[in-house]
Coordinates of C-alpha atoms in Angstrom, one line a residue:
M1 CA -64.9 15.4 -13.8
T2 CA -67.8 16.0 -16.1
G3 CA -69.1 12.9 -17.8
S4 CA -66.4 10.6 -16.4
R5 CA -68.7 8.5 -14.1
P6 CA -69.2 5.0 -15.5
P7 CA -72.8 3.6 -15.7
R8 CA -74.0 1.8 -12.6
P9 CA -73.3 -2.0 -12.7
R10 CA -77.0 -2.9 -13.0
L11 CA -77.4 -0.6 -16.1
R12 CA -74.2 -1.9 -17.6
D13 CA -75.5 -5.5 -17.4
M14 CA -78.7 -4.6 -19.2
R15 CA -77.2 -2.8 -22.2
P16 CA -76.6 -4.6 -25.6
E17 CA -73.3 -6.4 -26.1
A18 CA -72.7 -4.2 -29.2
F19 CA -72.5 -1.1 -27.0
G20 CA -69.1 -2.4 -25.9
A21 CA -67.5 -1.4 -22.6
D22 CA -66.5 1.9 -21.0
P23 CA -62.8 2.6 -20.3
S24 CA -61.9 2.2 -16.7
G25 CA -58.9 1.7 -14.4
A26 CA -55.5 2.4 -15.9
R27 CA -57.0 2.9 -19.3
L28 CA -59.3 5.7 -18.1
E29 CA -56.4 7.3 -16.2
R30 CA -54.3 7.3 -19.4
I31 CA -57.2 8.9 -21.2
R32 CA -57.4 11.6 -18.6
R33 CA -53.7 12.4 -19.0
S34 CA -54.0 12.8 -22.7
P35 CA -53.2 16.4 -24.0
N36 CA -56.3 15.9 -26.2
F37 CA -58.7 15.3 -23.3
A38 CA -60.1 18.3 -21.5
D39 CA -63.3 19.1 -19.5
G40 CA -64.2 15.4 -19.3
V41 CA -64.1 14.7 -23.1
F42 CA -61.7 14.3 -26.0
Q43 CA -61.4 17.5 -28.0
N44 CA -61.2 18.0 -31.7
P45 CA -58.1 19.7 -33.3
V46 CA -60.4 22.6 -34.3
G47 CA -63.9 23.3 -33.3
A48 CA -66.6 21.0 -34.6
R49 CA -70.3 20.7 -34.2
T50 CA -71.0 16.9 -33.7
R51 CA -74.8 17.0 -33.6
P52 CA -77.0 17.7 -36.7
S53 CA -77.6 21.4 -37.1
G54 CA -81.0 23.0 -37.8
S55 CA -84.5 21.7 -36.9
M56 CA -84.9 18.1 -36.0
L57 CA -88.4 18.2 -37.5
E58 CA -87.0 19.3 -40.9
F59 CA -84.2 16.7 -40.6
A60 CA -86.8 14.0 -40.1
R61 CA -89.0 15.3 -42.9
V62 CA -86.1 15.1 -45.4
Y63 CA -84.9 11.8 -44.2
F64 CA -88.2 10.0 -44.5
Q65 CA -89.3 11.7 -47.7
R66 CA -90.1 9.0 -50.3
E67 CA -88.2 10.7 -53.2
S68 CA -85.2 11.2 -50.9
R69 CA -85.2 7.6 -49.9
I70 CA -85.3 6.4 -53.5
R71 CA -82.4 8.6 -54.5
R72 CA -80.2 7.3 -51.7
A73 CA -80.3 3.7 -53.0
P74 CA -79.1 2.1 -56.3
R75 CA -81.8 1.1 -58.7
E76 CA -80.2 -2.3 -59.4
S77 CA -77.8 -4.7 -57.6
I78 CA -74.3 -3.2 -57.0
P79 CA -71.6 -5.1 -58.8
V80 CA -68.9 -6.8 -56.7
H81 CA -65.6 -8.0 -58.1
P82 CA -66.0 -11.7 -58.7
T83 CA -62.4 -13.0 -58.4
T84 CA -61.1 -11.2 -55.3
L85 CA -59.6 -14.3 -53.6
A86 CA -57.9 -15.5 -56.8
D87 CA -56.4 -12.1 -57.3
L88 CA -55.2 -11.8 -53.8
A89 CA -53.5 -15.2 -54.0
K90 CA -50.7 -13.6 -56.1
P91 CA -48.3 -11.3 -54.3
P92 CA -48.4 -7.6 -55.4
A93 CA -45.7 -7.0 -58.1
T94 CA -44.9 -3.5 -56.8
G95 CA -45.0 -4.2 -53.1
L96 CA -48.2 -2.3 -52.5
R97 CA -51.8 -3.4 -53.3
L98 CA -55.1 -2.1 -51.9
T99 CA -58.4 -3.8 -51.9
W100 CA -61.5 -1.8 -51.0
M101 CA -64.0 -4.1 -49.3
G102 CA -66.7 -1.5 -49.2
H103 CA -67.4 1.5 -47.0
S104 CA -64.2 2.3 -45.1
G105 CA -62.8 -1.3 -45.1
V106 CA -59.6 -1.7 -47.0
L107 CA -57.0 -4.6 -47.1
A108 CA -53.6 -3.1 -47.6
E109 CA -50.8 -5.4 -48.6
I110 CA -47.7 -3.3 -48.0
D111 CA -44.0 -4.4 -48.1
G112 CA -44.9 -8.1 -47.4
R113 CA -47.4 -7.4 -44.6
R114 CA -51.2 -7.3 -44.5
V115 CA -53.2 -4.5 -42.8
L116 CA -57.0 -4.5 -42.6
F117 CA -58.5 -1.1 -42.0
D118 CA -62.0 -0.6 -40.4
P119 CA -63.3 -4.1 -41.3
V120 CA -67.1 -4.3 -41.3
W121 CA -68.5 -7.7 -42.4
G122 CA -71.8 -7.4 -40.5
E123 CA -75.1 -7.0 -42.3
R124 CA -76.0 -3.8 -40.4
C125 CA -74.0 -0.9 -38.9
S126 CA -76.2 -0.9 -35.8
P127 CA -76.2 -2.3 -32.2
F128 CA -79.2 -4.4 -33.2
P129 CA -79.4 -7.1 -35.8
F130 CA -83.0 -6.2 -36.8
A131 CA -82.7 -2.4 -37.3
G132 CA -80.3 0.2 -38.7
P133 CA -78.6 0.8 -42.0
K134 CA -78.3 -2.5 -43.9
R135 CA -75.5 -3.2 -46.4
L136 CA -76.3 -2.6 -50.0
H137 CA -74.0 -5.1 -51.5
P138 CA -72.6 -8.4 -50.2
V139 CA -69.0 -8.6 -48.8
P140 CA -66.6 -9.4 -51.6
V141 CA -65.1 -12.3 -49.7
P142 CA -65.9 -14.2 -46.6
L143 CA -63.8 -13.0 -43.6
A144 CA -62.7 -16.5 -42.8
A145 CA -61.4 -16.9 -46.4
L146 CA -59.4 -13.7 -46.3
G147 CA -56.5 -15.4 -44.6
P148 CA -54.2 -14.0 -41.8
V149 CA -53.6 -10.3 -41.4
D150 CA -50.7 -8.8 -39.4
A151 CA -52.7 -5.8 -38.1
V152 CA -56.3 -4.6 -37.8
V153 CA -56.5 -0.8 -37.6
I154 CA -59.6 0.8 -36.2
S155 CA -60.2 4.5 -36.8
H156 CA -63.0 5.0 -34.1
D157 CA -65.8 3.2 -32.4
H158 CA -68.9 4.1 -34.5
Y159 CA -70.8 1.1 -35.7
D160 CA -69.9 1.5 -39.4
H161 CA -66.2 1.3 -38.4
L162 CA -66.1 -1.0 -35.4
D163 CA -68.3 -4.0 -36.0
L164 CA -69.1 -6.5 -33.2
P165 CA -69.5 -9.7 -35.3
T166 CA -66.3 -8.9 -37.3
I167 CA -64.2 -8.2 -34.2
K168 CA -65.5 -11.3 -32.5
A169 CA -64.5 -13.3 -35.5
L170 CA -61.0 -11.7 -35.6
A171 CA -60.6 -12.1 -31.8
G172 CA -59.8 -15.8 -32.3
T173 CA -56.9 -15.1 -34.7
D174 CA -53.3 -13.9 -34.0
T175 CA -53.7 -10.5 -35.5
V176 CA -52.7 -7.4 -33.5
F177 CA -55.2 -4.5 -33.2
A178 CA -54.2 -0.9 -33.4
A179 CA -56.8 1.6 -32.1
P180 CA -57.2 5.1 -30.7
L181 CA -57.2 5.6 -26.9
G182 CA -60.2 3.9 -25.1
V183 CA -61.3 1.7 -28.0
G184 CA -59.4 -1.2 -26.4
A185 CA -62.1 -1.4 -23.8
H186 CA -64.6 -2.5 -26.5
L187 CA -62.1 -5.0 -28.0
E188 CA -61.3 -6.7 -24.7
H189 CA -65.0 -6.8 -23.9
W190 CA -65.5 -8.8 -27.1
G191 CA -62.7 -11.3 -26.6
V192 CA -59.5 -9.7 -27.9
S193 CA -56.6 -10.4 -25.5
A194 CA -55.0 -7.3 -24.0
D195 CA -51.6 -8.3 -25.3
R196 CA -52.8 -8.0 -28.8
I197 CA -54.1 -4.4 -28.4
R198 CA -52.1 -1.3 -29.1
E199 CA -53.9 1.9 -28.1
L200 CA -52.5 5.2 -29.3
D201 CA -53.0 8.8 -28.7
W202 CA -52.6 11.2 -31.6
N203 CA -49.0 11.4 -32.9
E204 CA -48.0 8.1 -31.1
T205 CA -46.4 5.3 -33.1
T206 CA -46.3 1.5 -32.6
K207 CA -44.4 -1.2 -34.5
I208 CA -46.3 -4.2 -35.8
A209 CA -44.6 -6.8 -37.9
G210 CA -42.0 -4.4 -39.0
L211 CA -44.5 -1.7 -40.0
A212 CA -44.8 1.7 -38.2
L213 CA -48.4 2.6 -37.4
T214 CA -49.1 6.2 -36.3
A215 CA -52.4 7.6 -35.0
T216 CA -52.8 11.1 -36.4
P217 CA -55.5 13.7 -35.7
A218 CA -59.0 13.7 -37.3
R219 CA -62.0 16.0 -36.8
H220 CA -64.8 13.8 -35.7
F221 CA -66.4 12.3 -32.6
C222 CA -67.1 8.9 -30.9
G223 CA -69.7 6.9 -29.1
R224 CA -71.8 3.7 -29.2
G225 CA -74.2 3.7 -26.3
L226 CA -77.1 5.8 -25.3
R227 CA -74.8 8.3 -23.7
N228 CA -71.9 9.7 -25.8
Q229 CA -69.2 10.1 -23.2
Q230 CA -66.4 11.1 -25.6
H231 CA -64.1 8.7 -23.7
T232 CA -62.8 7.0 -26.8
L233 CA -60.6 8.9 -29.3
W234 CA -61.0 9.0 -33.1
A235 CA -58.0 9.0 -35.4
S236 CA -56.6 8.9 -38.9
W237 CA -53.7 6.5 -39.5
V238 CA -50.3 6.5 -41.2
V239 CA -48.8 3.1 -42.0
A240 CA -45.1 3.1 -43.2
G241 CA -43.1 0.1 -44.4
D242 CA -39.6 -0.1 -45.7
E243 CA -40.6 1.1 -49.2
H244 CA -44.2 2.5 -49.0
R245 CA -46.3 4.9 -47.0
I246 CA -50.1 5.0 -46.9
Y247 CA -52.8 7.0 -45.1
H248 CA -56.3 6.2 -44.0
S249 CA -58.5 9.1 -43.0
G250 CA -61.1 7.4 -40.9
D251 CA -64.1 9.8 -40.6
T252 CA -63.2 13.4 -40.5
G253 CA -64.2 16.9 -41.4
Y254 CA -61.8 19.0 -43.4
F255 CA -59.3 20.9 -41.2
P256 CA -55.8 22.4 -41.6
G257 CA -54.1 19.4 -39.9
F258 CA -53.9 17.5 -43.1
E259 CA -51.0 19.7 -44.1
D260 CA -49.2 19.0 -40.9
I261 CA -49.7 15.3 -41.2
G262 CA -48.3 15.4 -44.7
A263 CA -45.3 17.4 -43.7
E264 CA -44.5 15.0 -40.9
H265 CA -45.3 11.7 -42.5
G266 CA -45.7 12.1 -46.3
P267 CA -45.7 12.1 -49.1
F268 CA -47.8 9.0 -49.5
D269 CA -48.0 6.3 -52.2
A270 CA -51.8 6.2 -51.6
T271 CA -54.4 7.7 -49.4
M272 CA -57.8 6.3 -48.5
I273 CA -60.0 9.3 -48.0
Q274 CA -63.6 9.6 -46.6
I275 CA -65.8 11.2 -49.3
G276 CA -69.3 9.9 -48.4
A277 CA -72.1 10.5 -45.9
Y278 CA -71.6 14.3 -46.0
S279 CA -74.4 16.7 -45.3
E280 CA -75.1 20.3 -44.7
Y281 CA -76.5 19.1 -41.4
W282 CA -73.0 18.0 -40.2
P283 CA -70.4 19.9 -42.3
D284 CA -67.7 19.8 -39.6
I285 CA -67.4 16.0 -39.2
H286 CA -67.6 14.5 -42.7
M287 CA -65.9 15.8 -45.9
T288 CA -67.5 16.3 -49.2
P289 CA -65.7 14.8 -52.2
E290 CA -64.2 18.1 -53.1
E291 CA -62.9 18.5 -49.6
G292 CA -61.6 15.0 -49.8
V293 CA -59.6 15.7 -52.9
R294 CA -58.3 18.9 -51.2
A295 CA -57.3 16.9 -48.1
H296 CA -55.3 14.4 -50.3
L297 CA -53.5 17.3 -51.9
D298 CA -52.7 18.8 -48.5
L299 CA -51.3 15.5 -47.4
Q300 CA -49.1 15.4 -50.5
G301 CA -47.6 18.8 -49.9
G302 CA -50.1 20.8 -52.1
T303 CA -49.5 19.1 -55.5
P304 CA -50.9 16.0 -57.1
H305 CA -49.0 12.9 -56.0
G306 CA -49.7 9.2 -55.4
V307 CA -53.2 7.8 -55.7
L308 CA -56.5 8.7 -54.0
L309 CA -58.8 5.8 -53.1
P310 CA -62.3 7.1 -52.1
I311 CA -63.8 5.4 -49.1
H312 CA -66.9 5.6 -46.8
W313 CA -69.4 5.4 -49.6
G314 CA -71.4 2.9 -51.6
T315 CA -72.1 0.2 -48.9
F316 CA -74.5 1.8 -46.4
N317 CA -77.1 4.5 -46.7
L318 CA -76.0 7.0 -44.1
A319 CA -76.8 10.5 -45.5
F320 CA -79.2 12.4 -47.8
H321 CA -77.1 12.5 -50.9
P322 CA -77.8 10.2 -53.9
W323 CA -76.1 6.9 -53.7
A324 CA -73.7 7.4 -56.6
E325 CA -73.0 11.1 -55.9
P326 CA -69.8 10.6 -53.9
G327 CA -68.1 8.5 -56.6
E328 CA -69.2 10.8 -59.4
W329 CA -68.2 14.0 -57.6
T330 CA -64.8 12.5 -56.5
A331 CA -64.0 11.4 -60.0
D332 CA -64.8 14.9 -61.3
A333 CA -62.9 16.8 -58.6
A334 CA -59.8 14.6 -59.0
E335 CA -59.8 15.1 -62.7
A336 CA -60.1 18.8 -62.3
A337 CA -57.1 18.8 -59.9
G338 CA -55.0 16.5 -62.1
Q339 CA -54.9 13.9 -59.3
R340 CA -54.8 10.2 -60.0
V341 CA -57.8 8.4 -58.4
A342 CA -58.7 4.7 -58.2
L343 CA -62.3 3.8 -58.6
P344 CA -62.5 0.0 -58.0
Q345 CA -65.6 -2.0 -57.6
P346 CA -65.8 -3.4 -54.1
G347 CA -63.4 -6.3 -53.9
R348 CA -61.2 -5.4 -56.9
P349 CA -57.5 -5.2 -55.9
F350 CA -55.2 -2.7 -57.5
E351 CA -51.6 -1.5 -57.2
P352 CA -51.2 2.2 -56.9
A353 CA -48.0 2.1 -59.0
G354 CA -49.7 0.1 -61.7
E355 CA -52.8 0.5 -63.9
L356 CA -55.7 2.0 -62.0
P357 CA -59.4 1.1 -62.2
T358 CA -61.0 4.3 -63.4
D359 CA -64.3 3.2 -65.0
R360 CA -67.3 4.8 -63.4
W361 CA -68.8 1.3 -62.7
W362 CA -71.7 2.7 -60.7
R363 CA -73.4 4.4 -63.6
P364 CA -75.4 1.4 -65.0
V365 CA -77.0 0.7 -61.6
S366 CA -77.5 4.3 -60.3
R367 CA -80.5 6.6 -60.5
Q368 CA -80.3 10.1 -61.8
I369 CA -78.5 12.6 -59.7
A370 CA -78.1 16.4 -59.8
R371 CA -74.5 17.6 -60.0
P372 CA -74.3 20.9 -58.1
W373 CA -70.5 20.9 -58.5
R374 CA -71.1 21.1 -62.3
T375 CA -74.0 23.6 -62.2
A376 CA -71.8 26.1 -60.5
T377 CA -69.7 26.4 -63.7
G378 CA -72.6 25.8 -66.1
Q379 CA -70.6 22.9 -67.7
D380 CA -71.4 19.2 -67.9
A381 CA -68.9 16.4 -67.8
E382 CA -68.0 16.8 -71.5
G383 CA -67.6 20.6 -71.2
A384 CA -70.8 21.4 -73.1
A385 CA -73.6 23.6 -71.8
P386 CA -76.0 21.3 -69.9
S387 CA -79.4 20.5 -71.3
G388 CA -82.4 18.6 -70.2
P389 CA -85.0 19.3 -67.5
R390 CA -82.4 20.6 -64.9
A391 CA -78.9 21.8 -65.3
G392 CA -76.4 19.3 -64.0
D393 CA -78.8 16.3 -63.9
L394 CA -77.2 13.1 -65.1
D395 CA -78.9 9.8 -65.7
L396 CA -76.1 7.5 -64.8
A397 CA -77.6 4.8 -67.0
G398 CA -76.4 6.9 -69.9
E399 CA -79.4 9.1 -70.7
R400 CA -79.7 12.8 -70.0

């Protein structure tokens, strides 16, 4: 079978620990039996180009351009909520509370249980401690101070979602890990006991601490090593308790499957939707903020409902867009759709049924960005014709 041969033992011994382990034995046989595995690799629900399109020379030129690098970073320190631990010490009054830890990491307190999605406490999303994208803000709370969690949910095995130092720290706890098929090989390699790992194919459900966790389809890809074998699955996740339902998108391009997920598992009290690291170079595997809002509406049956929490932005520099653009664009798109959106600083807990954080907290620390979603209509945020050197430009410190 194409691409199914594991690396030779000598090469396996030489590779960095952060590369993890390849599925083998019964785990690999289960992967091969999956209806989503064909021609030696996992398949997307609809076609998707997983490698950057266009010229690599042009790609590199844009990436290393000085002006582009400046726009992709904040101009001042990113504010982090200062009282996260004190706020979390009180139980949520409504039974559901979400705390965005940065990037795609979210602590969900749901119906008396605690679920931690895609935790990344490491300094870099990279296999190497000395290179790769470095976090732009500190973690809101030390992992050891966070307290016990009932389940850790992993969406896929990319470095900005499956973090070696974080997993090794959690391996010594009693938490149960829920992950897509194949990802358990990495977890076991890093010290998580097999009896605390639940590996799911799409549309499979497991019960953890009274919660139902279902792996649902996503449009993305996988891989950590030098060879991308596509032998680990990627997924979005539905978590349902006795009273509440939530959804975490993981990484995904937009696709019609959101409607199907919503019809089967929704509506949701809250969704956590990827809205950052999009690019015209990889339009099939990451959503723009506008697509993220559309995905939320699809999940809710086509009409505004529940709360959208934007994720996968703000913490790491992973694409060409300005640092604050995902937040600004999501806020605008949600407002235009009449959809409630939460915009918390990293570490600020909120309850979807309560008062939402909606201040655009990033503006005082961000550089000027162009707003192409506004220039298309010729209107600025206040509805007036834009002025200044370029239509749609906004100095997020407050000056046009």
